[in-house]
Every structure is written in C-alpha cells, then in structure tokens.
PDB file of C-alpha atoms in Angstrom:
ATOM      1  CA  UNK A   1       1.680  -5.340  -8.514  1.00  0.00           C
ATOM      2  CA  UNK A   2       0.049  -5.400  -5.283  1.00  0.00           C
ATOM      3  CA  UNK A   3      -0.388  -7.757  -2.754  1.00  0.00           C
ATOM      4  CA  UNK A   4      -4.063  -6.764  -1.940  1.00  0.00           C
ATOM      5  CA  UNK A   5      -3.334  -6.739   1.897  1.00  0.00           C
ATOM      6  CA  UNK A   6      -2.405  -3.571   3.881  1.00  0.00           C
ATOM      7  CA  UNK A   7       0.518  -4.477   6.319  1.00  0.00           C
ATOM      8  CA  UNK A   8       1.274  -2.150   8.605  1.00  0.00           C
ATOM      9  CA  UNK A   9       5.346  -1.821   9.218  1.00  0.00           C
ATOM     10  CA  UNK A  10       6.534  -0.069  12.222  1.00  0.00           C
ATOM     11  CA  UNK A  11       9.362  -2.333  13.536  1.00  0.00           C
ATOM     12  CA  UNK A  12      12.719  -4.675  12.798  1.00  0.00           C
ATOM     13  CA  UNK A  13      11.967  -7.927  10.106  1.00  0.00           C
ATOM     14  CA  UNK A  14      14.772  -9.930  12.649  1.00  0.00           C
ATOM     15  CA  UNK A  15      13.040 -12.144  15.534  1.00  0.00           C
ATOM     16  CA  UNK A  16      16.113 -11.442  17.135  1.00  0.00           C
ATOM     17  CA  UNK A  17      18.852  -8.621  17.362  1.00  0.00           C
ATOM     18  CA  UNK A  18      21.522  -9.749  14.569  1.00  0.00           C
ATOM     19  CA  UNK A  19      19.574 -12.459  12.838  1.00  0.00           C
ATOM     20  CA  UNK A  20      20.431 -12.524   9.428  1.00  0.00           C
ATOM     21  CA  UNK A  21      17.794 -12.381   6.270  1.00  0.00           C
ATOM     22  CA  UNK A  22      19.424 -15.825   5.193  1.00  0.00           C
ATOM     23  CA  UNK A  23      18.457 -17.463   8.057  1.00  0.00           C
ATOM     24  CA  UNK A  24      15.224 -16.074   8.496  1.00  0.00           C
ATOM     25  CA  UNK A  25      14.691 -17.041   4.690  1.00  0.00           C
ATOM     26  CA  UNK A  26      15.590 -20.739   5.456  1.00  0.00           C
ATOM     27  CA  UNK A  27      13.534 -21.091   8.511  1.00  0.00           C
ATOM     28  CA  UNK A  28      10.471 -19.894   6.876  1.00  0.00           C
ATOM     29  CA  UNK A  29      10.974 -21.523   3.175  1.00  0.00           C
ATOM     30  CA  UNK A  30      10.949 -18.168   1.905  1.00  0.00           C
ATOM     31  CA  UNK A  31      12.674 -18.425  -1.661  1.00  0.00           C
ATOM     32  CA  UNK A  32      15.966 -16.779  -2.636  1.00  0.00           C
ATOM     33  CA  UNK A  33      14.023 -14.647  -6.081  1.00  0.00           C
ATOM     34  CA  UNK A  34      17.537 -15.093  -8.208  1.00  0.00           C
ATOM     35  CA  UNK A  35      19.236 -13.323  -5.526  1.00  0.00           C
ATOM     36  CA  UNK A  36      23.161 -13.687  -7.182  1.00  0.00           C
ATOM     37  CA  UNK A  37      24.976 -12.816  -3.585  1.00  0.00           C
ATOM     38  CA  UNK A  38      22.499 -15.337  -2.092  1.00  0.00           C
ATOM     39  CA  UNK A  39      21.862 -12.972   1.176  1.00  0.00           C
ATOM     40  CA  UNK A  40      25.588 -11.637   1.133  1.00  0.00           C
ATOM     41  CA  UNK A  41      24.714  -7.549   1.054  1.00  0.00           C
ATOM     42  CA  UNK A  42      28.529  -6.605   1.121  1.00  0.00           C
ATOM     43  CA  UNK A  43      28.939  -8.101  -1.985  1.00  0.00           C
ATOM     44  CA  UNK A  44      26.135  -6.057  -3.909  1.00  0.00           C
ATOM     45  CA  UNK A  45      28.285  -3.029  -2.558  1.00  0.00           C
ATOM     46  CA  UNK A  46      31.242  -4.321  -4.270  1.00  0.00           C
ATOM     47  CA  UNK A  47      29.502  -4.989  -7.028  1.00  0.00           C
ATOM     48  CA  UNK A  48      27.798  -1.600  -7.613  1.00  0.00           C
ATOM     49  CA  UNK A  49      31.444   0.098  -6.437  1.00  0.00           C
ATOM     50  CA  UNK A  50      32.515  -1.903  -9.831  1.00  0.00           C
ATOM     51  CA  UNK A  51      29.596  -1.168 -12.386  1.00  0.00           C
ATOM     52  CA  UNK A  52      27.897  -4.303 -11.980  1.00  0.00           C
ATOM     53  CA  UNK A  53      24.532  -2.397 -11.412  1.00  0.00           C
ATOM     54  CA  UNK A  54      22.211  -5.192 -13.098  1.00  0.00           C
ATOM     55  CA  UNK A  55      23.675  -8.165 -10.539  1.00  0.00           C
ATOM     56  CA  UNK A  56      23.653  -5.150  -7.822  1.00  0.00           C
ATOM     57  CA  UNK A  57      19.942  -4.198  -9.282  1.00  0.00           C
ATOM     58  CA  UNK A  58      18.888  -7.984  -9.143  1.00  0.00           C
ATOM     59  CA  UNK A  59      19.850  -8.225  -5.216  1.00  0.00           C
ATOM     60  CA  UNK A  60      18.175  -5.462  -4.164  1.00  0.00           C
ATOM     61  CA  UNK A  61      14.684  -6.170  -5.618  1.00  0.00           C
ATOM     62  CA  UNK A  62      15.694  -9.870  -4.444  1.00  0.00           C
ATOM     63  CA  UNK A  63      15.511  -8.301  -1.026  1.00  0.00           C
ATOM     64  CA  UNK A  64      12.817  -6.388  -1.499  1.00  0.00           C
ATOM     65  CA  UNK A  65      10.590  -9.585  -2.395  1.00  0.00           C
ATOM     66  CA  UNK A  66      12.315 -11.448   0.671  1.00  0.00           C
ATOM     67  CA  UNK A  67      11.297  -8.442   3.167  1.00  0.00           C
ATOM     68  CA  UNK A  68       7.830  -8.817   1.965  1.00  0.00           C
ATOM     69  CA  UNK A  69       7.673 -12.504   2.877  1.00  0.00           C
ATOM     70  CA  UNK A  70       9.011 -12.085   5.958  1.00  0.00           C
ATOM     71  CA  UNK A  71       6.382  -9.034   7.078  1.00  0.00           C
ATOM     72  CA  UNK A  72       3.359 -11.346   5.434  1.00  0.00           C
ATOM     73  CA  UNK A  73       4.694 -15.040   6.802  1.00  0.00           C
ATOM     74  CA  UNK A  74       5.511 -13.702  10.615  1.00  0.00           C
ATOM     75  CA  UNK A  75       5.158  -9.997  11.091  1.00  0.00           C
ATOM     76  CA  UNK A  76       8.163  -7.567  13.072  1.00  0.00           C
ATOM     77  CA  UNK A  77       8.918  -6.901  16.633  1.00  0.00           C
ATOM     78  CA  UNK A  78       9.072  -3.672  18.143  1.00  0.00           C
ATOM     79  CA  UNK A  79      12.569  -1.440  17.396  1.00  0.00           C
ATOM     80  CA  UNK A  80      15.334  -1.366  19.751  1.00  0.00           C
ATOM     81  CA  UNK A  81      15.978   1.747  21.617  1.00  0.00           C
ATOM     82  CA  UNK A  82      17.579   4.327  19.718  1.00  0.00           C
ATOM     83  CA  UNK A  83      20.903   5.490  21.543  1.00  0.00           C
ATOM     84  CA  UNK A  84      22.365   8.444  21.096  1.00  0.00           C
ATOM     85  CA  UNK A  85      26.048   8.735  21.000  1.00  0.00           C
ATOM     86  CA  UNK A  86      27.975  11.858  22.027  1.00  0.00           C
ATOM     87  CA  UNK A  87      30.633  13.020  19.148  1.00  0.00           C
ATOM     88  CA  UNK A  88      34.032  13.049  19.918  1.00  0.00           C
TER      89      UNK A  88
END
C-alpha cells in the first residue's frame, strides 16, 4: 500500500513533551484501527512476554496506522536535545 505522498520524518509525533498517542488520537479523530490495548503499549509487552503475539501483532500495526495519521493530519516538531548521561 502506499499513501502516494512523500512525508518527510525527522522529528517527535507529540505536540508536546509526554503527550500520549491516545490523546493525540482523540484530538484529531484519528481512529483506534482494532487496536485491543486501546493506546496502552505496556500491555502489548505483557502480552507478547505471554505468547499472545497476534493481539501483540494487532497493536503494533494499530500504531503504525495511528503514527501515519498523525505525520499526514499535523506533521512533528523538532527532537529534544539529546543528553548524555555519564555511567556510574
């Protein structure tokens, strides 16, 4: 499939440090795609950590098709700064 549009990605989907894929789904009427942790990401871990792969399978492509709507409906911002931390 392709979308017949070349989008340029460089930069963070959030309008905001922290803002969460849910939200930005809801604010821009972005559908959920059968998403069955409805925007919960720690529960696809616990899911794949327990075979489920197809409901673990079904949120990540889910995702995928919500990240695309996102970039096409209102673009990215620039990255934060990376910081380096010193190890311990």
């Amino acid at each position: 499939h392709q979308l017949n549009k070349r989008i340029d990605f460089d930069g963070e989907l959030q309008r905001y440090r922290g803002e969460s894929k849910g939200n930005a789904r809801t604010e821009l009427d972005i559908p959920n795609y059968g998403d069955p942790f409805n925007d919960v990401g720690k529960l696809c871990m616990t899911a794949w950590e327990n075979g489920q792969f197809d409901s673990a399978m079904a949120h990540n492509r889910a995702c995928l098709l919500k990240e695309r709507d996102i970039l096409i409906k209102r673009g990215f911002r620039e990255p934060d700064e990376l910081k380096f931390m010193k190890q311990k």
